[in-house]
Amino acid sequence: MTRIDAATIAPHLPATLGADTPGYAFALITGDDVQMQCQGMASVEHQVPITPDTAFRIASVTKEFLALIAQILYEKGDFDLHAPLSKYLPELSGVQGDVTPDQALRNRSGIRDHLELGLMAGGGLDQPVTAEQSLDMILRQNETNFAPGSDFLYSNANFLLVTRAVERATARDLGALMKEYLFIPNGMTATHYAPAHKDVIPNLAGNYIDQGDHFERAIFATELNGDGAIICTLSDLVRWYAYLRADPDGLVAQISRVTPFTNGVIGHYAMGFFNRPYLGQPTRGHNGLWPGYRTDLVMFDALDTGAICVANVNTADTTMITRKVMQSLYPGDLPVPDATPDADLLDMLKEDRTYLNSDTLESARLTPGDDGLEVEMGGWSATHKITGPAQVAFTLPGDYTHLDWSDVAQGHITLTRINGDTLTLQKLPDAPTDMPADFPGTYTCASLPATLTIDAGGQAILRGHFAHGTAWKMTLLKDDVCLIENKGGPWPRQLTIRKDNDGGRLTMSGGRAKRMEFLRMDG
């Protein structure tokens, strides 16, 4: 049996982390054998160390629990996974009301993410936003990102709506349902459903932001629900893993099943579970991200092994840590690809360039480097190794499966979505140096509601539900298209804006909320 210790995990941690800083709790599960390893402080201020019984917000791993509650209620006849959400939420009208809980739990609804809508309305996770305010933003939308069932796009709004639908169907709080059906039966006595940031939870780790030369406390005030409200210890997550592995009542198999889109292509996201291969091995599980907290639970079923990592600092990439540790322990089953960059392929790019689809406003920036090709999309960036002259496509996380740059010499790249659709992005020429005269001004979006003010100096201010507003850095891509960026919060955000020829209307798109219309108020 391979044993783990701090040295097993250390190569995959940021250099800023050590024994006296924020840290992690890690578990390796092989069959019935469990090994745990912890490092760092649950409280840096009071020098309280992390243990297997330290509690962490596990964020989106909560979605597994919500999906199981929905399936349990479906089996009992108390909730219909295939009825329109409007059956339980009559206030949800139009195309949104036609979405089924099954589609929502598989991120196939097309419903815009309320967290991104909140950013567009001048807010952020550090602003006090209740679930009711988030619901109000969702209810204001009169269209979806795509036709329900036709595509995949991660949206926390799906899980907020299913939370409310389950609560309406049962006349019970989701936390009470989780405690009765999941926490107590699995001995998870240190696990809590805690929507509000102000809840006092025993042994809760502090959450920290790594600023390189110092740590700061992370701030959040947005209320959570079935998309991320669970607080859990590593010990309890190991119990949860054991339940998922044993699947005593067959419910886990039901929610782990992947199904086709309307075009027949099989998706990779089941009900609250990612099902994607890693280095040729099938995996299932979920990750979680919230200010100062990160979580990953991954199961390699064919190897009867898996890993869990929870951390209380933003720079500990728990998804990368679990997989890299597994690679180091199972090199025969998870072979490390040749990581030698191919200089000839990198020379095809010569310099960093931005690629754009002017219709959908999807953009990507490609930057060649010594280690490979850095790809930035939606504010996220990752370096992809180039291993030979035949490799002209990369596997991407998130909403796309591949980026193909075999036609980069012809001035375009191709993205492939989860549903198999492809999207061509054209290489942009050098960006304009001067702000077009008809870009600055103040615009309003009725479906948020929000205002956007662009000044001649290249700053954009979004205001809405959150009166003080937030400032975004603006970068011109073309005379009629710009990016605005906000690096605050636990994840970076980029929004793309296109102005119409007459300058009277802007169309704004983000990673999880598309085609928001802003109309000029001034002039």
XYZ file of C-alpha atoms in Angstrom:
523
model
C 0.000 0.000 0.000
C 1.412 3.374 -1.047
C 1.586 5.775 1.903
C 1.218 9.536 1.757
C 2.810 12.261 3.840
C 3.469 15.983 3.596
C 6.214 15.371 1.025
C 3.671 13.710 -1.288
C 1.591 16.865 -1.462
C 4.230 19.596 -1.078
C 5.258 19.745 -4.791
C 1.720 20.760 -5.722
C 1.325 23.606 -3.215
C 2.121 27.301 -3.677
C 5.509 28.240 -2.269
C 3.814 30.692 0.096
C 2.159 27.922 2.124
C 3.832 26.293 5.108
C 3.258 25.021 8.616
C 2.249 28.423 10.032
C 0.085 29.634 7.140
C -3.375 28.641 5.900
C -3.282 25.122 4.523
C -5.186 21.974 3.655
C -6.609 18.643 4.754
C -6.145 15.737 2.341
C -7.468 12.187 2.228
C -6.465 9.297 -0.013
C -9.062 6.524 -0.149
C -8.044 3.148 -1.589
C -10.767 0.565 -1.214
C -11.614 0.640 2.487
C -8.241 2.110 3.454
C -8.155 5.821 4.331
C -5.067 7.961 4.842
C -5.261 11.590 5.944
C -2.668 14.345 5.858
C -3.096 17.901 7.179
C -0.880 20.964 7.081
C -1.244 24.588 8.082
C -3.449 26.657 10.308
C -7.222 26.780 10.582
C -6.653 30.145 12.298
C -3.465 31.957 11.396
C -4.260 34.631 13.984
C -4.558 32.146 16.874
C -2.223 29.469 15.425
C -4.871 26.736 15.584
C -3.741 23.855 13.362
C -5.856 22.149 10.724
C -6.967 18.616 11.653
C -9.324 16.095 10.027
C -12.052 17.595 12.246
C -11.566 21.193 11.066
C -14.663 22.463 9.271
C -14.510 24.109 5.828
C -17.095 25.546 3.477
C -17.128 22.973 0.670
C -19.000 25.297 -1.722
C -20.163 23.576 -4.917
C -19.585 20.050 -3.615
C -22.957 20.828 -1.963
C -24.519 20.208 -5.377
C -23.980 16.455 -4.949
C -26.094 16.545 -1.792
C -28.868 18.584 -3.409
C -29.035 16.201 -6.361
C -29.377 13.232 -4.016
C -32.176 14.936 -2.061
C -34.017 15.596 -5.329
C -33.567 11.955 -6.373
C -34.718 10.641 -2.973
C -37.857 12.767 -3.155
C -38.444 11.680 -6.749
C -38.255 8.012 -5.739
C -40.725 8.709 -2.919
C -43.143 10.424 -5.309
C -42.802 13.780 -3.527
C -40.956 15.651 -6.298
C -41.062 15.442 -10.078
C -37.655 15.765 -11.728
C -39.225 15.964 -15.182
C -42.034 18.479 -14.597
C -41.525 22.162 -15.414
C -40.019 24.161 -12.563
C -43.073 26.405 -12.828
C -45.086 23.564 -11.234
C -43.371 24.484 -7.967
C -42.353 28.070 -8.796
C -45.289 29.625 -10.691
C -43.555 33.002 -10.577
C -40.924 31.546 -12.943
C -42.451 32.317 -16.320
C -41.634 31.906 -19.998
C -38.801 29.680 -21.147
C -37.262 29.612 -17.654
C -40.456 28.143 -16.239
C -40.349 25.328 -18.810
C -36.981 24.094 -17.534
C -37.180 20.818 -15.587
C -35.310 20.098 -12.334
C -33.437 17.347 -14.200
C -32.183 19.862 -16.770
C -31.269 22.345 -14.043
C -29.317 19.786 -11.995
C -27.371 18.873 -15.151
C -26.590 22.560 -15.931
C -28.575 22.316 -19.176
C -31.228 24.928 -18.470
C -29.504 27.910 -20.078
C -30.669 30.024 -17.109
C -28.270 32.877 -16.422
C -26.108 32.565 -13.303
C -27.319 34.909 -10.562
C -23.768 35.371 -9.235
C -22.690 36.760 -12.606
C -25.881 38.825 -12.857
C -24.972 40.268 -9.468
C -21.561 41.297 -10.784
C -23.236 42.946 -13.766
C -25.488 44.770 -11.291
C -22.514 46.334 -9.549
C -22.102 43.771 -6.797
C -19.820 40.948 -5.787
C -19.600 38.122 -3.288
C -18.480 40.599 -0.631
C -21.856 42.362 -0.843
C -24.793 41.278 1.372
C -27.167 39.581 -1.075
C -30.008 37.392 0.152
C -31.379 34.385 -1.704
C -34.549 36.377 -2.344
C -32.563 39.153 -4.044
C -30.789 36.539 -6.163
C -34.152 35.026 -7.110
C -35.405 38.472 -8.096
C -32.529 38.866 -10.555
C -33.299 35.444 -12.051
C -37.020 36.190 -12.367
C -36.269 39.417 -14.266
C -34.678 37.473 -17.140
C -36.936 36.980 -20.153
C -34.590 34.701 -22.088
C -31.971 32.025 -21.472
C -28.398 31.582 -22.678
C -29.586 28.770 -24.976
C -32.620 26.543 -25.507
C -33.079 24.295 -22.444
C -31.591 20.833 -22.948
C -29.490 21.817 -25.959
C -26.179 22.705 -24.307
C -24.177 22.851 -21.076
C -23.296 26.003 -19.159
C -22.501 25.983 -15.455
C -24.957 28.173 -13.558
C -25.506 28.392 -9.816
C -29.009 29.696 -10.529
C -30.022 26.148 -11.450
C -29.364 24.945 -7.930
C -30.985 27.934 -6.231
C -34.165 27.265 -8.231
C -34.134 23.520 -7.468
C -33.569 24.359 -3.782
C -36.696 26.511 -3.754
C -38.680 23.951 -5.776
C -37.794 21.152 -3.326
C -38.715 23.339 -0.373
C -42.052 24.264 -1.951
C -42.816 20.620 -2.818
C -42.129 19.364 0.715
C -42.902 22.469 2.797
C -39.558 21.812 4.513
C -36.184 23.549 4.663
C -33.466 21.974 2.494
C -31.103 21.831 5.454
C -33.618 19.752 7.449
C -34.032 17.361 4.517
C -30.264 16.949 4.164
C -29.868 16.308 7.880
C -32.618 13.657 7.916
C -31.767 11.813 4.714
C -27.994 12.279 4.347
C -26.087 13.699 7.317
C -27.493 11.569 10.168
C -27.678 8.235 8.284
C -24.026 8.599 7.254
C -22.746 9.665 10.663
C -21.863 13.144 9.429
C -22.408 14.804 12.788
C -20.017 17.709 12.116
C -21.700 18.701 8.834
C -23.966 21.749 8.645
C -26.200 23.403 6.051
C -25.388 27.083 6.640
C -26.701 29.526 4.018
C -25.714 32.691 5.906
C -22.157 33.923 6.338
C -22.886 34.992 9.912
C -23.641 31.462 11.199
C -21.398 30.294 14.041
C -20.019 26.832 13.242
C -17.796 24.831 15.631
C -14.190 24.391 14.462
C -14.739 26.431 11.288
C -11.466 27.322 9.559
C -10.793 30.938 8.764
C -10.700 31.752 5.061
C -7.712 33.566 3.589
C -6.502 35.305 0.442
C -2.832 34.804 -0.468
C -1.351 38.157 -1.524
C 2.120 36.752 -2.121
C 3.928 38.506 0.720
C 1.093 38.306 3.252
C -2.342 36.789 3.870
C -5.647 38.608 4.245
C -9.011 37.422 5.485
C -11.392 36.729 2.611
C -14.729 38.523 2.677
C -18.072 37.253 1.497
C -21.638 38.153 2.403
C -23.703 36.559 -0.384
C -26.204 34.010 0.921
C -25.771 30.438 -0.244
C -28.254 27.590 -0.726
C -28.215 24.214 -2.467
C -25.432 25.501 -4.699
C -22.878 25.779 -1.892
C -24.173 26.102 1.688
C -22.633 22.995 3.298
C -19.849 23.213 5.871
C -18.040 19.918 6.422
C -14.906 18.355 7.913
C -12.475 16.076 6.112
C -13.557 13.228 8.405
C -17.187 13.706 7.376
C -16.257 13.998 3.696
C -14.529 10.628 3.989
C -17.837 9.254 5.332
C -19.616 10.889 2.389
C -17.136 9.302 -0.030
C -17.807 5.897 1.546
C -21.547 6.377 0.973
C -21.012 7.373 -2.652
C -18.756 4.366 -3.191
C -21.116 1.867 -1.547
C -24.314 3.352 -3.029
C -26.446 1.126 -0.791
C -29.788 2.145 -2.294
C -28.760 2.738 -5.921
C -29.478 6.458 -5.741
C -25.896 7.521 -6.509
C -25.943 5.496 -9.716
C -29.085 7.347 -10.768
C -27.679 10.839 -10.289
C -24.266 9.862 -11.736
C -25.819 8.785 -15.038
C -24.971 11.026 -17.998
C -27.621 11.589 -20.659
C -27.724 13.068 -24.188
C -28.409 16.648 -25.191
C -31.238 17.307 -27.631
C -28.776 16.690 -30.494
C -27.920 13.209 -29.157
C -24.399 13.998 -27.894
C -23.736 12.600 -24.406
C -22.861 15.223 -21.814
C -20.188 15.059 -19.113
C -22.120 16.575 -16.202
C -24.644 14.338 -14.459
C -26.916 15.541 -11.642
C -24.462 17.387 -9.409
C -21.487 15.334 -10.632
C -18.751 15.955 -13.175
C -18.040 12.775 -15.158
C -14.890 13.482 -17.157
C -11.859 11.293 -17.879
C -8.447 12.248 -16.530
C -5.436 10.840 -18.385
C -7.645 8.110 -19.797
C -9.247 7.099 -16.496
C -12.950 7.848 -15.873
C -13.623 10.060 -12.867
C -16.630 11.502 -11.093
C -16.978 14.057 -8.354
C -17.110 17.806 -7.883
C -14.993 20.747 -6.844
C -15.890 23.854 -4.865
C -14.678 27.440 -4.730
C -15.700 30.278 -2.426
C -13.692 33.238 -1.072
C -10.813 31.668 0.824
C -12.123 28.082 0.562
C -11.392 25.388 -2.026
C -12.548 21.759 -2.176
C -12.215 18.785 -4.488
C -13.621 15.270 -4.261
C -12.686 12.902 -7.076
C -13.395 9.195 -7.496
C -11.377 6.957 -9.840
C -13.902 4.116 -9.834
C -11.963 1.784 -12.151
C -9.022 1.934 -9.726
C -11.264 1.822 -6.629
C -9.428 4.836 -5.314
C -9.931 8.561 -4.957
C -8.936 11.700 -3.116
C -10.406 14.603 -1.187
C -8.717 17.940 -0.548
C -10.112 20.928 1.348
C -8.188 24.171 1.845
C -8.687 27.535 3.511
C -6.689 29.676 1.099
C -7.502 30.752 -2.438
C -4.195 29.713 -4.040
C -4.409 26.035 -3.050
C -5.762 24.531 -6.274
C -7.425 21.489 -4.743
C -8.536 20.073 -8.107
C -4.953 20.111 -9.358
C -3.628 18.773 -6.040
C -5.879 15.684 -5.976
C -5.055 14.754 -9.549
C -1.318 15.393 -9.362
C -1.064 13.350 -6.177
C -2.972 10.527 -7.856
C -0.592 10.730 -10.824
C 2.401 10.404 -8.523
C 0.899 7.394 -6.759
C -0.456 5.581 -9.824
C 2.015 6.347 -12.654
C 1.139 3.158 -14.524
C -2.581 3.927 -14.592
C -2.214 7.709 -14.937
C 0.849 8.143 -17.181
C 2.300 11.634 -17.219
C 2.354 12.992 -20.798
C 5.619 14.084 -22.356
C 5.907 17.740 -21.419
C 8.541 18.801 -23.930
C 7.306 21.909 -25.786
C 7.541 21.812 -29.571
C 9.394 24.927 -30.718
C 8.081 24.763 -34.298
C 4.474 24.821 -33.160
C 5.114 27.688 -30.761
C 6.765 29.595 -33.605
C 3.472 29.441 -35.514
C 2.076 31.908 -32.995
C 5.166 34.135 -32.748
C 3.396 36.547 -30.393
C 0.409 36.657 -28.114
C -2.866 37.359 -29.873
C -6.547 37.687 -29.006
C -9.177 35.724 -30.932
C -12.845 36.711 -30.980
C -16.203 35.554 -32.261
C -18.003 38.860 -32.818
C -21.451 37.258 -32.740
C -21.220 35.301 -29.471
C -18.520 37.569 -27.938
C -16.441 34.556 -26.912
C -12.765 35.475 -26.802
C -9.448 33.765 -26.072
C -5.945 35.103 -25.697
C -3.083 32.801 -26.709
C 0.405 33.520 -25.418
C 3.387 31.283 -26.334
C 5.995 30.654 -23.660
C 8.838 28.358 -22.742
C 6.516 25.851 -21.083
C 3.787 25.755 -23.713
C 0.822 27.843 -24.729
C -1.010 29.976 -22.182
C -4.735 30.218 -22.930
C -6.823 32.889 -21.191
C -10.610 32.724 -21.427
C -13.121 34.534 -19.239
C -10.368 35.793 -16.954
C -9.014 32.293 -16.267
C -5.662 31.272 -17.687
C -3.785 27.973 -17.910
C -0.639 26.834 -19.684
C -1.040 23.814 -21.947
C 1.977 21.701 -22.788
C 2.758 21.147 -26.465
C 4.169 17.647 -26.852
C 4.685 17.148 -30.574
C 3.930 18.287 -34.106
C 0.576 16.468 -34.149
C -0.817 18.275 -31.095
C -2.842 21.246 -32.186
C -5.741 20.846 -29.744
C -5.997 21.086 -25.978
C -8.563 19.653 -23.601
C -10.210 22.538 -21.783
C -12.060 22.636 -18.461
C -15.466 24.209 -18.047
C -17.866 24.741 -20.929
C -15.637 23.560 -23.783
C -13.958 20.238 -24.499
C -11.232 21.355 -26.919
C -9.411 24.334 -28.387
C -8.042 23.519 -31.853
C -5.415 25.854 -33.275
C -4.419 23.857 -36.354
C -5.621 26.777 -38.518
C -3.885 29.493 -36.522
C -1.746 30.330 -39.570
C -4.986 31.117 -41.401
C -5.997 33.491 -38.622
C -8.523 31.525 -36.598
C -8.955 28.927 -33.848
C -11.879 26.621 -33.100
C -13.597 25.840 -29.797
C -15.696 22.712 -29.311
C -18.506 22.894 -26.784
C -19.630 20.060 -24.506
C -22.578 19.345 -26.838
C -20.256 18.958 -29.854
C -21.000 22.342 -31.448
C -17.980 24.250 -32.734
C -17.265 27.953 -32.639
C -14.680 29.793 -34.740
C -12.747 32.708 -33.257
C -10.922 35.095 -35.597
C -7.520 36.604 -34.827
C -7.801 40.298 -34.062
C -5.430 42.921 -35.408
C -3.636 45.260 -33.052
C -6.124 46.885 -30.680
C -7.109 50.526 -31.239
C -5.134 52.996 -29.175
C -7.850 55.653 -28.930
C -11.281 55.288 -27.404
C -14.007 55.672 -30.065
C -16.005 58.820 -29.385
C -19.340 56.988 -29.245
C -18.271 54.389 -26.624
C -18.176 56.548 -23.454
C -21.547 57.235 -21.837
C -24.097 55.813 -19.444
C -26.228 52.809 -20.342
C -28.990 50.951 -18.515
C -30.086 47.304 -18.436
C -33.721 46.841 -17.428
C -33.425 43.114 -16.732
C -30.924 43.514 -13.890
C -31.581 46.485 -13.267
C -28.185 48.140 -13.619
C -26.341 51.028 -15.199
C -22.972 50.952 -16.922
C -20.891 54.110 -17.169
C -17.864 54.126 -19.470
C -15.498 57.082 -19.279
C -13.032 58.299 -21.883
C -10.135 57.092 -19.737
C -11.046 53.422 -20.108
C -12.823 52.737 -16.831
C -16.240 51.096 -16.573
C -18.504 51.432 -13.522
C -21.393 49.011 -12.995
C -24.125 50.058 -10.552
C -27.415 48.441 -9.691
C -28.799 46.598 -6.674
C -25.534 47.595 -5.006
C -25.484 51.374 -5.100
C -21.771 51.984 -4.620
C -20.971 50.060 -7.803
C -17.735 48.398 -8.871
C -14.963 49.645 -11.147
C -13.760 47.460 -14.027
C -10.670 47.910 -16.180
C -11.568 48.367 -19.839
C -9.484 47.087 -22.772
C -10.412 47.778 -26.394
C -10.323 44.783 -28.728
C -11.837 46.503 -31.766
C -13.494 49.844 -32.400
C -16.812 48.267 -31.434
C -15.755 45.584 -28.897
C -14.062 45.831 -25.507
C -13.276 43.662 -22.508
C -13.914 44.834 -18.963
C -12.123 42.960 -16.175
C -12.554 42.671 -12.420
C -9.941 40.609 -10.600
C -11.665 40.776 -7.204
C -13.327 37.865 -5.453
C -12.375 34.204 -5.465
C -12.308 34.024 -9.239
C -11.480 36.555 -11.967
C -14.205 37.872 -14.209
C -14.179 39.196 -17.768
C -17.163 40.629 -19.567
C -17.182 41.370 -23.296
C -19.113 44.350 -24.624
C -20.106 45.094 -28.217
C -21.627 48.412 -29.282
C -24.036 48.777 -32.140
C -23.066 50.975 -35.066
C -25.223 53.820 -33.820
C -23.732 53.647 -30.329
C -27.169 53.535 -28.737
C -27.020 49.974 -27.471
C -24.428 47.689 -25.926
C -24.547 43.901 -25.701
C -22.703 42.426 -22.713
C -21.754 38.759 -22.342
C -19.954 36.933 -19.557
C -19.023 33.320 -19.066
C -22.383 32.441 -17.492
C -24.725 35.236 -18.558
C -25.010 35.990 -22.273
C -26.499 38.787 -24.394
C -27.443 41.326 -21.721
C -28.757 44.477 -23.412
C -27.764 47.957 -22.186
C -29.419 51.040 -23.760
C -27.804 54.481 -23.789
C -29.298 56.928 -21.289
C -27.358 60.091 -22.103
C -27.011 62.053 -25.312
